[in-house]
Coordinates of C-alpha atoms and ligand atoms in Angstrom, one line a residue:
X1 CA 0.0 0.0 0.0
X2 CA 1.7 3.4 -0.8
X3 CA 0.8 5.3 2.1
X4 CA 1.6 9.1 0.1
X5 CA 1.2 12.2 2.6
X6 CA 1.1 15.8 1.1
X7 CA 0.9 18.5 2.9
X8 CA 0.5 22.4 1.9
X9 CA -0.2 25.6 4.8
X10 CA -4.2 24.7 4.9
X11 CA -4.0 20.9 3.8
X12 CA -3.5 17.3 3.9
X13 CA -4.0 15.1 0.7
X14 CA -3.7 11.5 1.8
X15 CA -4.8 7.9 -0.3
X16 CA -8.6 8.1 -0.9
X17 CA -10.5 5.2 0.5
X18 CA -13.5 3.3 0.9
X19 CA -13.7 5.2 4.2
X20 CA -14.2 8.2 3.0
X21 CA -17.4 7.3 1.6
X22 CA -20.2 9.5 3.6
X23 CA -18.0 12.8 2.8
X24 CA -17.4 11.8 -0.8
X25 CA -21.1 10.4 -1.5
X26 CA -22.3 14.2 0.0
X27 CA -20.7 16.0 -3.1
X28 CA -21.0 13.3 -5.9
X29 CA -24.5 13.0 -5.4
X30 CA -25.2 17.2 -5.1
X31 CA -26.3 17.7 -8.9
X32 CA -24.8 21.3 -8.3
X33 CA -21.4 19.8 -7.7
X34 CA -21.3 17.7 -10.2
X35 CA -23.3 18.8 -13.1
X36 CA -20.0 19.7 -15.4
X37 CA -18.5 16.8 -14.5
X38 CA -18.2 13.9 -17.1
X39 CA -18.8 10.9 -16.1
X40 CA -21.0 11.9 -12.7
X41 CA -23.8 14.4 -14.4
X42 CA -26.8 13.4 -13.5
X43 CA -30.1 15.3 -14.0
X44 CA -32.2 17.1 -11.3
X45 CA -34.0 14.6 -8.9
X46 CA -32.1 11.9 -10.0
X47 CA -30.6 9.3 -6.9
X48 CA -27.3 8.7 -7.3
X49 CA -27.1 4.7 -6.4
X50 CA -24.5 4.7 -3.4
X51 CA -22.9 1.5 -5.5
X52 CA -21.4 3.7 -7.9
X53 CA -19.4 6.2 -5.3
X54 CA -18.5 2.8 -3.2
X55 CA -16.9 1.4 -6.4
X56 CA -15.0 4.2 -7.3
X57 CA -13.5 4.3 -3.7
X58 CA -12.8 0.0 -4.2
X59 CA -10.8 1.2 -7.4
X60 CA -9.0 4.0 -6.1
X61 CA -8.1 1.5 -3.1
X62 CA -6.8 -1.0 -5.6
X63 CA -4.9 1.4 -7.1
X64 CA -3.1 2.6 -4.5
X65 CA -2.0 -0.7 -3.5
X66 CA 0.1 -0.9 -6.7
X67 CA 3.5 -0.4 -6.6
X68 CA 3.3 1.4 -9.9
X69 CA -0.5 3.2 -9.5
X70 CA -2.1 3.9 -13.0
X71 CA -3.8 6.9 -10.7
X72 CA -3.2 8.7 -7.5
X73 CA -6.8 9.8 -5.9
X74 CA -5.6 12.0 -3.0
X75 CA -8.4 12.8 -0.5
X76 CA -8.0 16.6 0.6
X77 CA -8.4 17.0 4.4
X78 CA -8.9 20.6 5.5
X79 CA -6.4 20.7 8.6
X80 CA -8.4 23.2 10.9
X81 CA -11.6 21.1 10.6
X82 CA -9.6 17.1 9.9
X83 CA -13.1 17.3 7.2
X84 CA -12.7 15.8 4.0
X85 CA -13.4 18.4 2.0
X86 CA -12.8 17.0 -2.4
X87 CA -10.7 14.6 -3.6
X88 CA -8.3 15.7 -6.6
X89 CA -6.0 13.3 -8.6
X90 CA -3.7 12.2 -10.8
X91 CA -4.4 10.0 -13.8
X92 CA -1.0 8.5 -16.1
X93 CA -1.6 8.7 -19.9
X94 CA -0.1 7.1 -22.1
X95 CA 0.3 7.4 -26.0
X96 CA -3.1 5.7 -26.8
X97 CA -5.3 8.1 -25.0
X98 CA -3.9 11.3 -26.5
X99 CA -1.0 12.7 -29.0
X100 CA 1.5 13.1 -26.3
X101 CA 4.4 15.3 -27.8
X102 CA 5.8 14.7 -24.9
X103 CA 5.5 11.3 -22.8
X104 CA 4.8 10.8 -19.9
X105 CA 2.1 13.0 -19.2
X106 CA -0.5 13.1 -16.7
X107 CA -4.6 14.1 -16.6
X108 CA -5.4 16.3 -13.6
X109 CA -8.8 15.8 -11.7
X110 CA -10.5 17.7 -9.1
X111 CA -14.1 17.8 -7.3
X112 CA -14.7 19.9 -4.0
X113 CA -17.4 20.2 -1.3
X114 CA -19.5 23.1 -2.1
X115 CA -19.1 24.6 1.3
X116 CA -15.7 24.8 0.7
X117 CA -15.4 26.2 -2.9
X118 CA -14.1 30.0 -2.9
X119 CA -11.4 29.9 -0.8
X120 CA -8.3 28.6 -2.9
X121 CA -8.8 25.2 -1.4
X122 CA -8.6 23.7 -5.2
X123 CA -5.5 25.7 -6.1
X124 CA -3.6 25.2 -3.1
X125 CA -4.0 21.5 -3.6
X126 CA -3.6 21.7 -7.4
X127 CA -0.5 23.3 -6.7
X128 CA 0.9 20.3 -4.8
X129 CA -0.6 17.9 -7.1
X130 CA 1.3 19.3 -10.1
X131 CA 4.4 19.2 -7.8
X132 CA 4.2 15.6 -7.4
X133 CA 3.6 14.9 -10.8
X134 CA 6.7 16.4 -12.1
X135 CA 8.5 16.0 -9.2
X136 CA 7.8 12.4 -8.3
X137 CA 6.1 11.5 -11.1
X138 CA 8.4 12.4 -13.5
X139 CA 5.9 13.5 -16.1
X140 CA 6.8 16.0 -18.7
X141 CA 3.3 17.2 -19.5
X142 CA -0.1 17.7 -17.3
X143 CA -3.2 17.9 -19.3
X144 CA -7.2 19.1 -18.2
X145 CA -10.4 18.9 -19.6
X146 CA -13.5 20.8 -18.5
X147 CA -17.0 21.8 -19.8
X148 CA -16.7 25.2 -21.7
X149 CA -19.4 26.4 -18.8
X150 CA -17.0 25.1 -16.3
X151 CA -15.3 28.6 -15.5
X152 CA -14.5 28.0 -12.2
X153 CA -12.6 24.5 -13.0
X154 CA -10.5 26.5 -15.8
X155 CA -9.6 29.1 -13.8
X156 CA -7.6 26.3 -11.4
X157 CA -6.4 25.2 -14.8
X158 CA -4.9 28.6 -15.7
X159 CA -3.8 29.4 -12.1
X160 CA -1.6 26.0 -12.0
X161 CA -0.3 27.2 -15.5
X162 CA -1.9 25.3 -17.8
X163 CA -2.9 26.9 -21.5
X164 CA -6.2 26.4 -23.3
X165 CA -5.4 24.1 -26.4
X166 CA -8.4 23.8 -27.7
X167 CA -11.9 24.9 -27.0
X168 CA -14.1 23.5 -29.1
X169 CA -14.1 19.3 -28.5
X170 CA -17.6 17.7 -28.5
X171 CA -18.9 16.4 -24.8
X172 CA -22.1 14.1 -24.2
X173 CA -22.7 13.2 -21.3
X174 CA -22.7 9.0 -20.6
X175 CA -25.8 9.2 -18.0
X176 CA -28.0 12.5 -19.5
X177 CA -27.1 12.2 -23.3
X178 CA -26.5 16.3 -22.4
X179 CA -24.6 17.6 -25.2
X180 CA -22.0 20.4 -24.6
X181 CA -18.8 21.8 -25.6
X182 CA -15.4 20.8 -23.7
X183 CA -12.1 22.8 -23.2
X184 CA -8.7 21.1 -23.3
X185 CA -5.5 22.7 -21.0
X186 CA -2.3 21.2 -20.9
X187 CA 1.3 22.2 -19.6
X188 CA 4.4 21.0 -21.2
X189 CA 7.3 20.7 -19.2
X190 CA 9.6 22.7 -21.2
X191 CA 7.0 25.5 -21.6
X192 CA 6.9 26.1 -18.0
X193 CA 9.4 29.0 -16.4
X194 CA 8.7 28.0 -12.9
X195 CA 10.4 24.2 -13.6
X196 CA 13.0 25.1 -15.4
Ligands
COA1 C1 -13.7 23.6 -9.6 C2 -13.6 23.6 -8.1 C3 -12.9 22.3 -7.7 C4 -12.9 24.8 -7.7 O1 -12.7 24.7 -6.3 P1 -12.4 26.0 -5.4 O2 -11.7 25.5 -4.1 O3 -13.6 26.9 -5.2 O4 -11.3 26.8 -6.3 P2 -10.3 28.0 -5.9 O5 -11.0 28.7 -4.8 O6 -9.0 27.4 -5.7 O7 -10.2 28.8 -7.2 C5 -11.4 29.0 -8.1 C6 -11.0 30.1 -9.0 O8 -12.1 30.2 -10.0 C7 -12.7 31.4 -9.9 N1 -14.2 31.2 -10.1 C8 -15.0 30.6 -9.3 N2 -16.2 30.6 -9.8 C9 -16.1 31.3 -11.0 C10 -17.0 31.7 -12.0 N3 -18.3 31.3 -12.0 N4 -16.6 32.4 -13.1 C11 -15.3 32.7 -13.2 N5 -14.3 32.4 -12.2 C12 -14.8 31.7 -11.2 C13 -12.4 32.0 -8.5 O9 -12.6 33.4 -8.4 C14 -11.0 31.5 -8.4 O10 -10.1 32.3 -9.1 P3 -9.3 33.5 -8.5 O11 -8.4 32.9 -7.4 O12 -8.5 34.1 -9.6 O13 -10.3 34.5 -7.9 C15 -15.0 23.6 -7.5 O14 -15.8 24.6 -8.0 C16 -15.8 22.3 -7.7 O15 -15.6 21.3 -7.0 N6 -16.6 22.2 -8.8 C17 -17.5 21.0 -9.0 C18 -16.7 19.9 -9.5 C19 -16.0 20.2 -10.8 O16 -16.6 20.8 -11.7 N7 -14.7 19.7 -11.0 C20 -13.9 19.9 -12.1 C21 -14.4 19.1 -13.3 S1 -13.4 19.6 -14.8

């Protein structure tokens, strides 16, 4: 089991786990949270079934108890409160999934409790997130989608650094069939003053 700690000023991010469930099932199943997100969009009234949050917190498990994870979930733990607060991640790509110019690369993932959006939670942990992934990772490039609408979710794009690289990409929705418009960020290595 890789047991990774990161800590920033306001912060802990540990391994997400099937533990976590009640704080992570709040959020996934507000439709407000999660109504840009791609694979968790549901529409009003819908009930999210608690099976699906479970099994993604079995997989993240899993994962973590590779030696070489295909995906780091960190759980973000607000250190005044010890609450749970969003999970952000960490997702390897490899060639197949996109035209890397530059390999390895890394998809960047984030989803906060709405009580706790506004305060520069999502950066600060983004921040460290993109640490570890060039820094322990070793990746060379960090990439991000996000709904067009999804301004707040750019803006932690732009903050960590990343550019907008296209804007334009078609988005349907797996459980609405909603059709929308998706943005694409990324960060190469080489591009970025701060790492070099
Ligand atoms: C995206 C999300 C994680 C951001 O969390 P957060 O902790 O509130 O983010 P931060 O406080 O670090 O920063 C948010 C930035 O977006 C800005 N912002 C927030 N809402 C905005 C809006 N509607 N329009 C423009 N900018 C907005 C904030 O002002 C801030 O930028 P600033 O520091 O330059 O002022 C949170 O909104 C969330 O969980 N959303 C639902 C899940 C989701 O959509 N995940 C991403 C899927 S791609």
């Amino acid at each position: 089991m890789n047991t990774i700690i990161l800590e920033t000023e306001r912060l802990i991010l540990r391994p997400l786990s099937v533990n976590d469930f009640d704080a992570v099932y709040a959020y996934e199943s507000d439709y407000e949270t999660v109504k840009f997100m791609y694979a968790l969009s549901f529409k009003p009234g819908y009930v999210v079934p608690e099976e699906n949050t479970y099994t993604f917190l079995q997989e993240c498990e899993t994962e973590w108890q590779k030696d070489v994870p295909a995906f780091y979930e960190f759980a973000v733990v607000e250190k005044v409160s010890k609450k749970l607060i969003g999970h952000i991640a960490a997702y390897h790509l490899d060639t197949d999934q996109m035209e890397a110019s530059v390999y390895p690369a890394c998809e960047l993932g984030w989803i906060f409790n709405r009580a706790f959006w506004g305060k520069g939670y999502c950066t600060e942990a983004a921040l460290k997130i993109k640490q570890f992934a060039l820094e322990t990772l070793g990746v060379k490039k960090l990439v991000a989608h996000c709904d067009e609408r999804n301004l707040a979710s750019a803006r932690v794009m732009e903050k960590l650094g990343l550019k907008k690289v296209w804007g334009n990409g078609p988005r349907e929705y797996p459980l609405t069939g909603e059709k929308s418009t998706e943005a694409m960020y990324a960060l190469d290595i080489k591009d970025d003053k701060n790492e070099n």
